Amino acid sequence: QVQLVESGGGLVQAGGSLRLSCAASGNIFSINAMAWYRQAPGKQREQVAVITSGGSTNYADSVKGRFTISRENAKKTVYLQMNSLKPEDTAVYYCNLNWGGTNWYVNWGQGTQVTVSS
């Protein structure tokens, strides 16, 4: 059974930083991509950042230049370094894993709350 365990959320003042971590475990082969999504109250879940197996990254326009996604392949762990946080970054952040070969699978973490106070 595949599990994703997130950590690192919390309360921070505007302008501060947080680092989220997501560790994947289970019988996972051929990770295609890992990503972070977020969902604020009353809003749809949106992709924040993604990193592919080849190391390519992509970011939502709202976080470009402030957030950095990275991964440690051996640990099956993805990170999200968040700097210059703004109140509008407040949301539940979810880790997303896309893996598989012929068949693709998607798993989600349980979510971690990030609250940025003004």
mmCIF file of N, CA and C in Angstrom, residues 24-74:
data_model
loop_
_atom_site.group_PDB
_atom_site.id
_atom_site.type_symbol
_atom_site.label_atom_id
_atom_site.label_comp_id
_atom_site.label_asym_id
_atom_site.label_seq_id
_atom_site.Cartn_x
_atom_site.Cartn_y
_atom_site.Cartn_z
ATOM 1 N N ALA A 24 7.271 9.286 0.531
ATOM 2 C CA ALA A 24 6.450 8.218 -0.029
ATOM 3 C C ALA A 24 6.997 6.865 0.411
ATOM 4 N N SER A 25 6.095 5.953 0.692
ATOM 5 C CA SER A 25 6.498 4.595 1.054
ATOM 6 C C SER A 25 5.552 3.600 0.409
ATOM 7 N N GLY A 26 6.023 2.353 0.342
ATOM 8 C CA GLY A 26 5.206 1.318 -0.279
ATOM 9 C C GLY A 26 5.879 0.778 -1.517
ATOM 10 N N ASN A 27 5.170 -0.081 -2.196
ATOM 11 C CA ASN A 27 5.705 -0.742 -3.383
ATOM 12 C C ASN A 27 5.554 0.184 -4.590
ATOM 13 N N ILE A 28 6.442 1.168 -4.635
ATOM 14 C CA ILE A 28 6.393 2.174 -5.693
ATOM 15 C C ILE A 28 7.511 1.911 -6.682
ATOM 16 N N PHE A 29 7.171 1.873 -7.942
ATOM 17 C CA PHE A 29 8.198 1.760 -8.953
ATOM 18 C C PHE A 29 7.970 2.835 -9.996
ATOM 19 N N SER A 30 9.022 3.294 -10.566
ATOM 20 C CA SER A 30 8.978 4.261 -11.649
ATOM 21 C C SER A 30 8.146 5.500 -11.306
ATOM 22 N N ILE A 31 8.693 6.332 -10.439
ATOM 23 C CA ILE A 31 8.032 7.595 -10.129
ATOM 24 C C ILE A 31 8.111 8.496 -11.350
ATOM 25 N N ASN A 32 6.970 8.989 -11.795
ATOM 26 C CA ASN A 32 6.923 9.867 -12.965
ATOM 27 C C ASN A 32 7.050 11.332 -12.562
ATOM 28 N N ALA A 33 6.342 11.698 -11.511
ATOM 29 C CA ALA A 33 6.380 13.081 -11.058
ATOM 30 C C ALA A 33 5.856 13.156 -9.632
ATOM 31 N N MET A 34 6.313 14.171 -8.922
ATOM 32 C CA MET A 34 5.773 14.485 -7.609
ATOM 33 C C MET A 34 5.410 15.957 -7.613
ATOM 34 N N ALA A 35 4.347 16.287 -6.916
ATOM 35 C CA ALA A 35 3.856 17.657 -6.983
ATOM 36 C C ALA A 35 3.258 18.078 -5.643
ATOM 37 N N TRP A 36 3.105 19.375 -5.518
ATOM 38 C CA TRP A 36 2.385 19.952 -4.386
ATOM 39 C C TRP A 36 1.174 20.701 -4.930
ATOM 40 N N TYR A 37 0.056 20.485 -4.277
ATOM 41 C CA TYR A 37 -1.166 21.210 -4.561
ATOM 42 C C TYR A 37 -1.581 21.940 -3.284
ATOM 43 N N ARG A 38 -2.482 22.868 -3.427
ATOM 44 C CA ARG A 38 -3.035 23.528 -2.245
ATOM 45 C C ARG A 38 -4.506 23.842 -2.478
ATOM 46 N N GLN A 39 -5.221 23.921 -1.368
ATOM 47 C CA GLN A 39 -6.631 24.265 -1.425
ATOM 48 C C GLN A 39 -6.970 25.201 -0.284
ATOM 49 N N ALA A 40 -7.378 26.392 -0.654
ATOM 50 C CA ALA A 40 -7.807 27.386 0.326
ATOM 51 C C ALA A 40 -9.315 27.257 0.533
ATOM 52 N N PRO A 41 -9.824 27.716 1.672
ATOM 53 C CA PRO A 41 -11.269 27.616 1.937
ATOM 54 C C PRO A 41 -12.092 28.259 0.831
ATOM 55 N N GLY A 42 -13.063 27.517 0.327
ATOM 56 C CA GLY A 42 -13.946 28.038 -0.704
ATOM 57 C C GLY A 42 -13.361 28.069 -2.095
ATOM 58 N N LYS A 43 -12.151 27.540 -2.253
ATOM 59 C CA LYS A 43 -11.503 27.557 -3.564
ATOM 60 C C LYS A 43 -11.190 26.140 -4.030
ATOM 61 N N GLN A 44 -10.962 26.015 -5.326
ATOM 62 C CA GLN A 44 -10.600 24.720 -5.882
ATOM 63 C C GLN A 44 -9.139 24.399 -5.583
ATOM 64 N N ARG A 45 -8.851 23.120 -5.549
ATOM 65 C CA ARG A 45 -7.462 22.694 -5.369
ATOM 66 C C ARG A 45 -6.673 23.089 -6.610
ATOM 67 N N GLU A 46 -5.481 23.632 -6.394
ATOM 68 C CA GLU A 46 -4.646 24.066 -7.504
ATOM 69 C C GLU A 46 -3.238 23.494 -7.349
ATOM 70 N N GLN A 47 -2.617 23.255 -8.504
ATOM 71 C CA GLN A 47 -1.239 22.779 -8.464
ATOM 72 C C GLN A 47 -0.316 23.955 -8.179
ATOM 73 N N VAL A 48 0.583 23.755 -7.237
ATOM 74 C CA VAL A 48 1.539 24.791 -6.862
ATOM 75 C C VAL A 48 2.862 24.586 -7.580
ATOM 76 N N ALA A 49 3.355 23.349 -7.559
ATOM 77 C CA ALA A 49 4.651 23.052 -8.174
ATOM 78 C C ALA A 49 4.717 21.571 -8.485
ATOM 79 N N VAL A 50 5.478 21.229 -9.507
ATOM 80 C CA VAL A 50 5.656 19.837 -9.898
ATOM 81 C C VAL A 50 7.105 19.612 -10.306
ATOM 82 N N ILE A 51 7.602 18.415 -10.020
ATOM 83 C CA ILE A 51 8.946 18.029 -10.448
ATOM 84 C C ILE A 51 8.858 16.646 -11.073
ATOM 85 N N THR A 52 9.414 16.508 -12.268
ATOM 86 C CA THR A 52 9.332 15.242 -12.983
ATOM 87 C C THR A 52 10.494 14.330 -12.612
ATOM 88 N N SER A 53 10.439 13.123 -13.133
ATOM 89 C CA SER A 53 11.518 12.162 -12.868
ATOM 90 C C SER A 53 12.844 12.660 -13.429
ATOM 91 N N GLY A 54 12.767 13.472 -14.468
ATOM 92 C CA GLY A 54 13.983 14.012 -15.065
ATOM 93 C C GLY A 54 14.491 15.275 -14.384
ATOM 94 N N GLY A 55 13.732 15.745 -13.406
ATOM 95 C CA GLY A 55 14.163 16.925 -12.672
ATOM 96 C C GLY A 55 13.583 18.233 -13.175
ATOM 97 N N SER A 56 12.762 18.178 -14.204
ATOM 98 C CA SER A 56 12.123 19.408 -14.687
ATOM 99 C C SER A 56 11.096 19.884 -13.670
ATOM 100 N N THR A 57 10.986 21.188 -13.558
ATOM 101 C CA THR A 57 10.052 21.763 -12.591
ATOM 102 C C THR A 57 9.119 22.755 -13.272
ATOM 103 N N ASN A 58 7.975 22.947 -12.643
ATOM 104 C CA ASN A 58 7.028 23.940 -13.124
ATOM 105 C C ASN A 58 6.285 24.494 -11.919
ATOM 106 N N TYR A 59 5.995 25.777 -11.978
ATOM 107 C CA TYR A 59 5.378 26.456 -10.832
ATOM 108 C C TYR A 59 4.154 27.251 -11.265
ATOM 109 N N ALA A 60 3.225 27.382 -10.352
ATOM 110 C CA ALA A 60 2.113 28.296 -10.570
ATOM 111 C C ALA A 60 2.668 29.715 -10.600
ATOM 112 N N ASP A 61 2.057 30.560 -11.407
ATOM 113 C CA ASP A 61 2.541 31.938 -11.536
ATOM 114 C C ASP A 61 2.577 32.641 -10.179
ATOM 115 N N SER A 62 1.641 32.324 -9.324
ATOM 116 C CA SER A 62 1.520 33.014 -8.045
ATOM 117 C C SER A 62 2.666 32.724 -7.083
ATOM 118 N N VAL A 63 3.439 31.670 -7.347
ATOM 119 C CA VAL A 63 4.516 31.311 -6.422
ATOM 120 C C VAL A 63 5.902 31.358 -7.068
ATOM 121 N N LYS A 64 5.964 31.645 -8.347
ATOM 122 C CA LYS A 64 7.254 31.701 -9.041
ATOM 123 C C LYS A 64 8.175 32.701 -8.368
ATOM 124 N N GLY A 65 9.413 32.276 -8.165
ATOM 125 C CA GLY A 65 10.399 33.141 -7.542
ATOM 126 C C GLY A 65 10.376 33.097 -6.027
ATOM 127 N N ARG A 66 9.343 32.469 -5.444
ATOM 128 C CA ARG A 66 9.243 32.397 -3.981
ATOM 129 C C ARG A 66 9.320 30.957 -3.475
ATOM 130 N N PHE A 67 8.773 30.026 -4.242
ATOM 131 C CA PHE A 67 8.752 28.613 -3.837
ATOM 132 C C PHE A 67 9.733 27.815 -4.697
ATOM 133 N N THR A 68 10.306 26.788 -4.077
ATOM 134 C CA THR A 68 11.206 25.886 -4.795
ATOM 135 C C THR A 68 10.865 24.447 -4.450
ATOM 136 N N ILE A 69 10.640 23.644 -5.486
ATOM 137 C CA ILE A 69 10.370 22.216 -5.289
ATOM 138 C C ILE A 69 11.643 21.434 -5.577
ATOM 139 N N SER A 70 11.886 20.413 -4.764
ATOM 140 C CA SER A 70 13.064 19.570 -4.963
ATOM 141 C C SER A 70 12.717 18.157 -4.485
ATOM 142 N N ARG A 71 13.603 17.210 -4.805
ATOM 143 C CA ARG A 71 13.308 15.841 -4.405
ATOM 144 C C ARG A 71 14.593 15.072 -4.131
ATOM 145 N N GLU A 72 14.484 14.065 -3.304
ATOM 146 C CA GLU A 72 15.557 13.115 -3.063
ATOM 147 C C GLU A 72 15.047 11.764 -3.528
ATOM 148 N N ASN A 73 15.526 11.316 -4.665
ATOM 149 C CA ASN A 73 15.003 10.097 -5.279
ATOM 150 C C ASN A 73 15.193 8.874 -4.384
ATOM 151 N N ALA A 74 16.351 8.767 -3.778
ATOM 152 C CA ALA A 74 16.636 7.581 -2.953
ATOM 153 C C ALA A 74 15.673 7.485 -1.772
#
